[in-house]
Amino acid sequence: MSAKGQEWFAPARPDLLIAAGQRGQNAAAIATLLDCLERRLPVHASLSGIRPADDIPAPMIYCQSSGSGGRVKTIRRRHASWIASFEVNRVLLGVSSWDRYGILGQLGHSLSLYATMEAAHLGAGLVVLAGDNPQAQMQQLGDTRVSVIYATPSQLWRLQLAAGSGGLPDVAHIICGGGKLDDACRDGIAALCPNAEIREFYGASETSFITLADSRTPAGSVGRPYPGVNVKLDDSGRIHVASPYLFDGYAEPDLPDLPRDEAHLGTGDIGRLDSSGNLFLSGRENRMITVADRNLFLEDVEATMRDAGAGLCAAIAVPDPARGNAVIAVVEGPADDELAARLRRACRDRLGDHAAPRRVMFLPRLPVLASDKPDLAALALLVRTEG
C-alpha cells in the first residue's frame, strides 16, 4: 500500500515465466513488466512493447483497446481495478500456484495483459506465446501443461483448426472474451480440451468483466452479471454498468469519457435482461443499420453466418440508394459458391430478406487487430474499394 492507501500490484513470485514463445520473443516484455512493477512505476503496454509510463511511482496501468470501434484507445486504470477481479477469479476458478496460464495474444492488448498480471498475482506459471503460429502454440501449450487459457474467439478458432489429432487434456479453464463463440468453435475447443470448463465473458477494455456465461447459461445469453457488477438498461435497451473494475479514463486528451450516470458507465451496447438476470445482447449501437426501413444489427448477421458454417467472418454495411444500406459478407477461406448460397439463405430464413448479404467475398485471411478481432475498418475500406 502507498501512503494514500492505494492498492499496488506485486507478483507473488519472481520465477513465473515458463515459456516465452518459440524464439523467446516475449521474454523482454515480461522482464520489463516485472521491472516496472518491482520499481512501482506505471506500466504502459502497446503493440510497440512494454515500458514505464512515467518515472514517478503510481499504481497505474496503461494498455490499448482492441480498436474495433475504429480507433485504438489507451486505457488508463488503477491496479486495484484489476486486483479486485483477480481475487474473484481465485475463488471462482479455484486457481493457485499449481496452475499455468497460456497467453496467445500480444501483451499490448488488454485481455492478454490482464491474464498475464492475474497469473503473476496468483502465483501461477506463465506461458506467453504471442507471435507464434497456432501449430507452435498448440505444441507449447501441451508441452508446458497449461491449465488456464485466456483467448478471443478468433484465437480459439485458429487453435482448434491447428490441433490435428492432438489434444490439451491439462487445460481446466478457458476464459474467452472479445466476441461470441459460435457452436462449431465451442465444440472444437471442447473436443481439444476435454477437461476444460469453457466460460465466456462480456466486457470491454474500459469495463473489464460485465457478465460471465458457462454451461448453465441459456442459449444466446452472455450470462449473468460478474460478481460485484451492477447492470442496468435504459428504456432503449442501452447497457450501463457499475463495478469496482471500471477504468479511470482515456490517456488521449481529445477523447471524451464514456457516458456516465452517477456510478454507471455506458457501454455503447444494446440488450435485454430476462427474469433471471441473464443478459442478451442485440449488438453495438454503432453497428445497427437500416435496410429497407428495418433495423438490423450486423452482429446478428455474423452470428447467423457462423452458425451456418462460415467460420471466421464479418458483415460490412455499404450505402444503397434504394434501401439505405446493404450487407456485404466477408469470409475467411477459399471461394465457395455453395457456402455463399447457404449463408444468404440462412440470413434470409432467420433474420429476413433485408439481412441476406448482397455479396459474399472470400479472403485467404481476414485482416485482424492486435486482439485478433476482425479489422472492420480495413474490411470496410476493402469492400468499398472493390465496389
CSV table of C-alpha atoms in Angstrom, one decimal:
chain,number,residue,atom,x,y,z
A,1,MET,CA,0.0,0.0,0.0
A,2,SER,CA,1.1,3.6,-0.6
A,3,ALA,CA,0.8,6.4,1.9
A,4,LYS,CA,-2.6,7.3,0.3
A,5,GLY,CA,-3.9,3.7,0.9
A,6,GLN,CA,-3.9,2.9,-2.8
A,7,GLU,CA,-3.5,-0.8,-3.7
A,8,TRP,CA,-0.4,-1.8,-5.6
A,9,PHE,CA,0.2,-4.9,-7.7
A,10,ALA,CA,3.1,-7.2,-6.8
A,11,PRO,CA,3.9,-10.6,-8.4
A,12,ALA,CA,3.6,-13.5,-6.0
A,13,ARG,CA,6.9,-15.0,-7.2
A,14,PRO,CA,9.8,-13.9,-9.4
A,15,ASP,CA,10.1,-17.1,-11.4
A,16,LEU,CA,6.7,-17.1,-13.0
A,17,LEU,CA,7.8,-17.3,-16.7
A,18,ILE,CA,7.9,-20.8,-18.0
A,19,ALA,CA,8.0,-20.2,-21.8
A,20,ALA,CA,8.2,-17.0,-23.9
A,21,GLY,CA,7.5,-18.4,-27.3
A,22,GLN,CA,9.4,-20.4,-29.9
A,23,ARG,CA,12.1,-17.8,-30.2
A,24,GLY,CA,11.8,-16.4,-26.7
A,25,GLN,CA,10.3,-13.3,-28.3
A,26,ASN,CA,8.2,-12.4,-25.3
A,27,ALA,CA,10.9,-12.6,-22.6
A,28,ALA,CA,11.9,-9.0,-22.9
A,29,ALA,CA,8.4,-7.7,-22.5
A,30,ILE,CA,7.8,-9.8,-19.4
A,31,ALA,CA,11.1,-8.7,-17.9
A,32,THR,CA,10.2,-5.1,-18.4
A,33,LEU,CA,6.7,-5.6,-16.9
A,34,LEU,CA,8.2,-7.2,-13.8
A,35,ASP,CA,10.8,-4.5,-13.5
A,36,CYS,CA,8.1,-1.7,-13.7
A,37,LEU,CA,6.1,-3.5,-11.0
A,38,GLU,CA,9.1,-4.0,-8.8
A,39,ARG,CA,10.0,-0.3,-9.0
A,40,ARG,CA,6.3,0.7,-8.7
A,41,LEU,CA,6.4,2.6,-12.0
A,42,PRO,CA,3.2,2.9,-14.0
A,43,VAL,CA,3.1,0.3,-16.8
A,44,HIS,CA,2.5,1.4,-20.5
A,45,ALA,CA,1.6,-1.6,-22.8
A,46,SER,CA,1.1,-1.2,-26.5
A,47,LEU,CA,1.9,-3.0,-29.7
A,48,SER,CA,5.4,-1.4,-29.6
A,49,GLY,CA,6.1,-3.2,-26.3
A,50,ILE,CA,6.0,-2.5,-22.6
A,51,ARG,CA,7.7,0.4,-20.9
A,52,PRO,CA,7.3,2.6,-17.9
A,53,ALA,CA,4.7,5.2,-18.5
A,54,ASP,CA,6.5,7.7,-16.2
A,55,ASP,CA,9.4,7.7,-13.7
A,56,ILE,CA,7.1,8.7,-10.8
A,57,PRO,CA,5.7,5.8,-8.8
A,58,ALA,CA,2.0,5.3,-9.4
A,59,PRO,CA,-0.3,2.3,-9.2
A,60,MET,CA,-1.5,2.8,-12.8
A,61,ILE,CA,-1.7,0.6,-15.9
A,62,TYR,CA,-2.0,1.9,-19.5
A,63,CYS,CA,-3.0,-0.6,-22.2
A,64,GLN,CA,-4.7,-0.5,-25.5
A,65,SER,CA,-8.3,-1.2,-26.6
A,66,SER,CA,-8.8,-3.6,-29.5
A,67,GLY,CA,-9.6,-0.8,-31.9
A,68,SER,CA,-12.8,-2.5,-33.0
A,69,GLY,CA,-14.6,0.9,-32.8
A,70,GLY,CA,-12.3,2.3,-35.4
A,71,ARG,CA,-9.6,3.8,-33.2
A,72,VAL,CA,-7.2,2.2,-30.8
A,73,LYS,CA,-7.5,4.0,-27.4
A,74,THR,CA,-5.2,4.0,-24.5
A,75,ILE,CA,-7.0,2.7,-21.4
A,76,ARG,CA,-5.9,4.2,-18.1
A,77,ARG,CA,-6.8,2.2,-14.9
A,78,ARG,CA,-5.6,1.6,-11.4
A,79,HIS,CA,-4.0,-1.6,-10.2
A,80,ALA,CA,-6.9,-2.0,-7.7
A,81,SER,CA,-9.4,-2.3,-10.6
A,82,TRP,CA,-7.8,-5.5,-11.8
A,83,ILE,CA,-6.7,-6.8,-8.4
A,84,ALA,CA,-10.4,-6.9,-7.3
A,85,SER,CA,-11.2,-9.3,-10.1
A,86,PHE,CA,-8.1,-11.4,-9.6
A,87,GLU,CA,-9.3,-12.2,-6.2
A,88,VAL,CA,-12.8,-13.0,-7.5
A,89,ASN,CA,-11.3,-15.4,-10.0
A,90,ARG,CA,-9.0,-17.0,-7.4
A,91,VAL,CA,-12.2,-18.3,-5.7
A,92,LEU,CA,-14.4,-18.7,-8.9
A,93,LEU,CA,-11.9,-20.7,-10.8
A,94,GLY,CA,-10.0,-22.3,-7.9
A,95,VAL,CA,-6.7,-21.3,-9.5
A,96,SER,CA,-3.5,-21.5,-7.5
A,97,SER,CA,0.3,-21.5,-7.9
A,98,TRP,CA,0.0,-25.0,-9.3
A,99,ASP,CA,-1.7,-23.6,-12.4
A,100,ARG,CA,-0.1,-22.4,-15.6
A,101,TYR,CA,-1.6,-19.7,-17.8
A,102,GLY,CA,-1.4,-19.7,-21.6
A,103,ILE,CA,-1.4,-16.3,-23.2
A,104,LEU,CA,-1.9,-16.4,-27.0
A,105,GLY,CA,-2.2,-12.6,-27.8
A,106,GLN,CA,0.1,-9.6,-27.7
A,107,LEU,CA,0.7,-8.1,-24.3
A,108,GLY,CA,-0.2,-4.7,-25.7
A,109,HIS,CA,-3.9,-5.8,-25.8
A,110,SER,CA,-5.8,-5.5,-22.5
A,111,LEU,CA,-7.0,-9.2,-22.4
A,112,SER,CA,-3.5,-10.6,-22.7
A,113,LEU,CA,-2.0,-8.1,-20.2
A,114,TYR,CA,-4.9,-8.8,-17.8
A,115,ALA,CA,-4.3,-12.6,-17.9
A,116,THR,CA,-0.6,-12.1,-17.5
A,117,MET,CA,-1.0,-10.0,-14.4
A,118,GLU,CA,-3.6,-12.3,-13.0
A,119,ALA,CA,-1.2,-15.2,-13.3
A,120,ALA,CA,1.5,-13.2,-11.6
A,121,HIS,CA,-0.8,-12.1,-8.8
A,122,LEU,CA,-2.0,-15.6,-8.1
A,123,GLY,CA,1.5,-17.1,-8.3
A,124,ALA,CA,0.7,-19.2,-11.3
A,125,GLY,CA,3.2,-20.1,-14.0
A,126,LEU,CA,3.1,-18.1,-17.3
A,127,VAL,CA,3.4,-19.3,-20.9
A,128,VAL,CA,3.4,-16.3,-23.3
A,129,LEU,CA,3.0,-17.4,-26.9
A,130,ALA,CA,2.3,-14.2,-28.8
A,131,GLY,CA,3.9,-14.2,-32.2
A,132,ASP,CA,3.9,-17.9,-32.7
A,133,ASN,CA,1.6,-19.6,-35.3
A,134,PRO,CA,-1.3,-21.7,-34.0
A,135,GLN,CA,0.6,-25.0,-34.6
A,136,ALA,CA,3.5,-23.9,-32.5
A,137,GLN,CA,1.2,-22.6,-29.8
A,138,MET,CA,-0.6,-25.9,-29.7
A,139,GLN,CA,2.7,-27.7,-29.2
A,140,GLN,CA,3.9,-25.5,-26.4
A,141,LEU,CA,0.6,-25.4,-24.6
A,142,GLY,CA,0.8,-29.2,-24.4
A,143,ASP,CA,4.5,-29.4,-23.6
A,144,THR,CA,4.2,-26.9,-20.7
A,145,ARG,CA,0.9,-28.5,-19.5
A,146,VAL,CA,-1.0,-25.2,-19.4
A,147,SER,CA,-4.2,-25.4,-17.3
A,148,VAL,CA,-5.7,-21.9,-17.9
A,149,ILE,CA,-6.2,-20.2,-21.3
A,150,TYR,CA,-7.4,-16.6,-21.9
A,151,ALA,CA,-8.2,-16.0,-25.5
A,152,THR,CA,-10.5,-14.4,-28.1
A,153,PRO,CA,-12.9,-16.4,-30.2
A,154,SER,CA,-10.6,-15.9,-33.3
A,155,GLN,CA,-7.6,-17.2,-31.3
A,156,LEU,CA,-9.6,-20.3,-30.2
A,157,TRP,CA,-10.9,-20.9,-33.7
A,158,ARG,CA,-7.4,-20.9,-35.2
A,159,LEU,CA,-6.1,-23.1,-32.3
A,160,GLN,CA,-8.7,-25.8,-32.8
A,161,LEU,CA,-8.1,-25.7,-36.6
A,162,ALA,CA,-4.4,-26.3,-35.9
A,163,ALA,CA,-5.0,-29.1,-33.5
A,164,GLY,CA,-4.8,-32.1,-35.8
A,165,SER,CA,-5.1,-35.3,-33.8
A,166,GLY,CA,-3.6,-33.8,-30.6
A,167,GLY,CA,-5.3,-32.6,-27.5
A,168,LEU,CA,-4.8,-30.5,-24.4
A,169,PRO,CA,-6.1,-32.6,-21.5
A,170,ASP,CA,-4.4,-30.5,-18.9
A,171,VAL,CA,-6.5,-27.4,-19.7
A,172,ALA,CA,-9.1,-27.0,-16.9
A,173,HIS,CA,-10.3,-23.4,-17.6
A,174,ILE,CA,-10.8,-21.5,-20.9
A,175,ILE,CA,-11.9,-17.9,-20.5
A,176,CYS,CA,-13.0,-16.3,-23.8
A,177,GLY,CA,-13.6,-12.6,-24.3
A,178,GLY,CA,-13.9,-10.2,-27.2
A,179,GLY,CA,-16.8,-11.8,-29.0
A,180,LYS,CA,-19.2,-14.7,-29.1
A,181,LEU,CA,-18.1,-18.3,-29.6
A,182,ASP,CA,-20.1,-20.0,-32.3
A,183,ASP,CA,-21.3,-23.6,-31.7
A,184,ALA,CA,-18.7,-25.1,-34.1
A,185,CYS,CA,-15.8,-23.4,-32.4
A,186,ARG,CA,-17.1,-24.3,-29.0
A,187,ASP,CA,-17.5,-27.9,-30.0
A,188,GLY,CA,-14.0,-28.0,-31.5
A,189,ILE,CA,-12.4,-26.5,-28.4
A,190,ALA,CA,-14.4,-28.8,-26.1
A,191,ALA,CA,-13.0,-31.8,-28.0
A,192,LEU,CA,-9.5,-30.3,-28.0
A,193,CYS,CA,-9.7,-29.6,-24.2
A,194,PRO,CA,-12.0,-32.4,-22.9
A,195,ASN,CA,-11.4,-31.5,-19.2
A,196,ALA,CA,-11.9,-27.7,-19.5
A,197,GLU,CA,-14.8,-25.6,-18.3
A,198,ILE,CA,-15.4,-23.0,-21.1
A,199,ARG,CA,-16.5,-19.6,-19.8
A,200,GLU,CA,-17.3,-16.7,-22.0
A,201,PHE,CA,-17.4,-13.1,-20.6
A,202,TYR,CA,-18.9,-10.0,-22.0
A,203,GLY,CA,-16.9,-6.9,-21.2
A,204,ALA,CA,-14.6,-4.3,-22.7
A,205,SER,CA,-11.2,-2.8,-22.1
A,206,GLU,CA,-12.9,0.1,-20.3
A,207,THR,CA,-15.1,-2.1,-18.1
A,208,SER,CA,-13.3,-5.4,-17.7
A,209,PHE,CA,-15.8,-8.1,-16.8
A,210,ILE,CA,-19.5,-7.4,-17.0
A,211,THR,CA,-21.2,-10.8,-17.3
A,212,LEU,CA,-20.0,-14.4,-17.3
A,213,ALA,CA,-21.5,-17.3,-19.2
A,214,ASP,CA,-20.9,-21.0,-18.6
A,215,SER,CA,-22.5,-24.3,-19.4
A,216,ARG,CA,-25.6,-23.4,-17.4
A,217,THR,CA,-26.3,-20.1,-19.3
A,218,PRO,CA,-29.4,-20.0,-21.6
A,219,ALA,CA,-28.6,-20.2,-25.3
A,220,GLY,CA,-28.0,-16.8,-26.8
A,221,SER,CA,-27.2,-15.1,-23.5
A,222,VAL,CA,-23.9,-13.7,-22.4
A,223,GLY,CA,-24.6,-14.7,-18.9
A,224,ARG,CA,-25.4,-13.1,-15.5
A,225,PRO,CA,-23.5,-10.2,-14.0
A,226,TYR,CA,-20.0,-11.0,-12.9
A,227,PRO,CA,-19.6,-10.7,-9.1
A,228,GLY,CA,-19.6,-7.1,-8.0
A,229,VAL,CA,-21.1,-5.8,-11.2
A,230,ASN,CA,-24.5,-4.0,-11.4
A,231,VAL,CA,-26.1,-3.9,-14.8
A,232,LYS,CA,-29.0,-1.6,-15.7
A,233,LEU,CA,-30.7,-0.9,-19.0
A,234,ASP,CA,-32.4,2.3,-20.1
A,235,ASP,CA,-35.7,2.4,-21.9
A,236,SER,CA,-34.0,1.9,-25.3
A,237,GLY,CA,-32.0,-1.1,-24.0
A,238,ARG,CA,-28.7,0.7,-23.7
A,239,ILE,CA,-26.5,-1.1,-21.2
A,240,HIS,CA,-24.9,0.7,-18.3
A,241,VAL,CA,-22.6,-0.9,-15.7
A,242,ALA,CA,-21.2,0.0,-12.3
A,243,SER,CA,-18.5,-2.1,-10.7
A,244,PRO,CA,-15.0,-1.9,-8.9
A,245,TYR,CA,-13.4,-2.9,-12.2
A,246,LEU,CA,-14.1,0.2,-14.3
A,247,PHE,CA,-11.3,2.2,-16.0
A,248,ASP,CA,-10.3,5.8,-15.0
A,249,GLY,CA,-10.5,7.2,-18.4
A,250,TYR,CA,-8.6,7.5,-21.7
A,251,ALA,CA,-5.0,8.8,-21.9
A,252,GLU,CA,-5.6,10.7,-25.1
A,253,PRO,CA,-6.8,14.2,-24.2
A,254,ASP,CA,-9.0,14.6,-27.2
A,255,LEU,CA,-11.1,11.5,-26.3
A,256,PRO,CA,-14.2,12.2,-24.2
A,257,ASP,CA,-15.1,9.8,-21.4
A,258,LEU,CA,-17.8,7.3,-21.9
A,259,PRO,CA,-21.2,8.5,-20.8
A,260,ARG,CA,-21.7,8.1,-17.1
A,261,ASP,CA,-24.9,8.1,-15.0
A,262,GLU,CA,-23.5,8.6,-11.4
A,263,ALA,CA,-21.7,5.3,-10.8
A,264,HIS,CA,-22.8,3.7,-14.1
A,265,LEU,CA,-20.8,3.7,-17.3
A,266,GLY,CA,-22.5,3.4,-20.7
A,267,THR,CA,-21.1,0.6,-22.8
A,268,GLY,CA,-22.4,1.5,-26.2
A,269,ASP,CA,-24.2,-1.8,-26.4
A,270,ILE,CA,-27.9,-2.6,-26.6
A,271,GLY,CA,-29.6,-5.6,-25.0
A,272,ARG,CA,-32.2,-7.0,-22.7
A,273,LEU,CA,-32.3,-8.8,-19.3
A,274,ASP,CA,-34.5,-11.9,-18.7
A,275,SER,CA,-36.4,-12.5,-15.4
A,276,SER,CA,-33.3,-14.5,-14.1
A,277,GLY,CA,-30.9,-11.7,-14.7
A,278,ASN,CA,-29.3,-13.2,-17.9
A,279,LEU,CA,-28.2,-10.6,-20.3
A,280,PHE,CA,-28.9,-10.9,-24.1
A,281,LEU,CA,-27.0,-8.6,-26.4
A,282,SER,CA,-28.6,-7.2,-29.5
A,283,GLY,CA,-25.3,-5.6,-30.7
A,284,ARG,CA,-23.3,-2.4,-30.7
A,285,GLU,CA,-25.4,0.8,-31.1
A,286,ASN,CA,-22.9,1.9,-33.8
A,287,ARG,CA,-23.3,-1.4,-35.7
A,288,MET,CA,-27.1,-1.1,-36.1
A,289,ILE,CA,-28.0,-0.2,-39.6
A,290,THR,CA,-31.3,0.4,-41.5
A,291,VAL,CA,-32.0,-1.8,-44.5
A,292,ALA,CA,-35.3,-1.2,-46.4
A,293,ASP,CA,-36.6,0.7,-43.3
A,294,ARG,CA,-35.9,-2.2,-41.0
A,295,ASN,CA,-33.2,-2.1,-38.2
A,296,LEU,CA,-30.5,-4.7,-38.4
A,297,PHE,CA,-27.6,-5.5,-36.1
A,298,LEU,CA,-24.6,-6.6,-38.1
A,299,GLU,CA,-23.6,-8.9,-35.2
A,300,ASP,CA,-26.8,-10.9,-35.9
A,301,VAL,CA,-25.7,-11.4,-39.5
A,302,GLU,CA,-22.3,-12.6,-38.4
A,303,ALA,CA,-23.7,-15.0,-35.8
A,304,THR,CA,-26.1,-16.4,-38.3
A,305,MET,CA,-23.3,-16.9,-40.8
A,306,ARG,CA,-21.1,-18.6,-38.2
A,307,ASP,CA,-23.9,-21.0,-37.3
A,308,ALA,CA,-24.3,-21.8,-41.0
A,309,GLY,CA,-20.6,-22.8,-41.2
A,310,ALA,CA,-18.8,-19.6,-42.2
A,311,GLY,CA,-16.1,-19.8,-39.5
A,312,LEU,CA,-14.2,-16.5,-39.3
A,313,CYS,CA,-16.3,-13.9,-41.0
A,314,ALA,CA,-17.6,-10.3,-40.8
A,315,ALA,CA,-20.6,-8.3,-42.0
A,316,ILE,CA,-20.0,-4.9,-43.5
A,317,ALA,CA,-22.6,-2.2,-44.4
A,318,VAL,CA,-22.4,-0.3,-47.6
A,319,PRO,CA,-24.7,2.6,-48.7
A,320,ASP,CA,-27.5,1.7,-51.0
A,321,PRO,CA,-29.6,4.4,-52.7
A,322,ALA,CA,-32.8,2.4,-52.7
A,323,ARG,CA,-32.6,0.5,-49.4
A,324,GLY,CA,-30.5,2.8,-47.2
A,325,ASN,CA,-27.8,0.1,-46.7
A,326,ALA,CA,-26.8,-3.3,-48.0
A,327,VAL,CA,-24.8,-6.0,-46.3
A,328,ILE,CA,-21.6,-7.4,-47.7
A,329,ALA,CA,-20.3,-10.6,-46.1
A,330,VAL,CA,-16.6,-11.3,-45.9
A,331,VAL,CA,-15.5,-14.9,-45.1
A,332,GLU,CA,-12.0,-16.3,-44.5
A,333,GLY,CA,-11.2,-19.2,-46.8
A,334,PRO,CA,-11.3,-20.2,-50.5
A,335,ALA,CA,-14.1,-19.2,-52.7
A,336,ASP,CA,-17.1,-21.5,-52.3
A,337,ASP,CA,-20.3,-20.7,-54.2
A,338,GLU,CA,-22.3,-23.4,-52.3
A,339,LEU,CA,-21.3,-21.9,-48.9
A,340,ALA,CA,-22.1,-18.4,-50.1
A,341,ALA,CA,-25.6,-19.5,-51.2
A,342,ARG,CA,-26.1,-21.3,-47.8
A,343,LEU,CA,-25.1,-18.1,-45.9
A,344,ARG,CA,-27.5,-16.0,-47.8
A,345,ARG,CA,-30.3,-18.5,-47.3
A,346,ALA,CA,-29.6,-18.8,-43.6
A,347,CYS,CA,-29.6,-15.0,-43.1
A,348,ARG,CA,-32.9,-14.7,-45.1
A,349,ASP,CA,-34.6,-17.5,-43.2
A,350,ARG,CA,-33.5,-16.4,-39.7
A,351,LEU,CA,-33.4,-12.6,-40.0
A,352,GLY,CA,-35.4,-11.7,-43.1
A,353,ASP,CA,-34.8,-10.8,-46.7
A,354,HIS,CA,-33.2,-7.5,-45.8
A,355,ALA,CA,-30.4,-9.3,-43.9
A,356,ALA,CA,-29.3,-11.5,-46.7
A,357,PRO,CA,-25.8,-10.4,-47.9
A,358,ARG,CA,-25.8,-8.8,-51.3
A,359,ARG,CA,-22.4,-10.3,-51.9
A,360,VAL,CA,-20.2,-12.8,-50.2
A,361,MET,CA,-16.5,-12.1,-50.5
A,362,PHE,CA,-13.8,-14.7,-49.7
A,363,LEU,CA,-10.3,-13.8,-48.4
A,364,PRO,CA,-7.4,-16.2,-47.7
A,365,ARG,CA,-7.1,-14.5,-44.3
A,366,LEU,CA,-9.2,-11.8,-42.7
A,367,PRO,CA,-7.2,-8.7,-41.6
A,368,VAL,CA,-7.2,-8.6,-37.8
A,369,LEU,CA,-6.5,-6.2,-35.0
A,370,ALA,CA,-4.0,-6.8,-32.2
A,371,SER,CA,-6.8,-8.5,-30.3
A,372,ASP,CA,-7.3,-10.9,-33.2
A,373,LYS,CA,-10.8,-9.5,-33.8
A,374,PRO,CA,-11.6,-8.8,-37.5
A,375,ASP,CA,-10.4,-5.3,-38.5
A,376,LEU,CA,-13.7,-3.9,-39.5
A,377,ALA,CA,-12.3,-0.6,-40.7
A,378,ALA,CA,-9.9,-2.3,-43.0
A,379,LEU,CA,-12.6,-4.6,-44.3
A,380,ALA,CA,-14.9,-1.7,-44.9
A,381,LEU,CA,-12.2,0.0,-47.0
A,382,LEU,CA,-11.6,-3.2,-48.9
A,383,VAL,CA,-15.3,-3.8,-49.6
A,384,ARG,CA,-15.8,-0.2,-50.8
A,385,THR,CA,-12.6,-0.2,-52.9
A,386,GLU,CA,-13.7,-3.4,-54.7
A,387,GLY,CA,-17.2,-2.0,-55.3
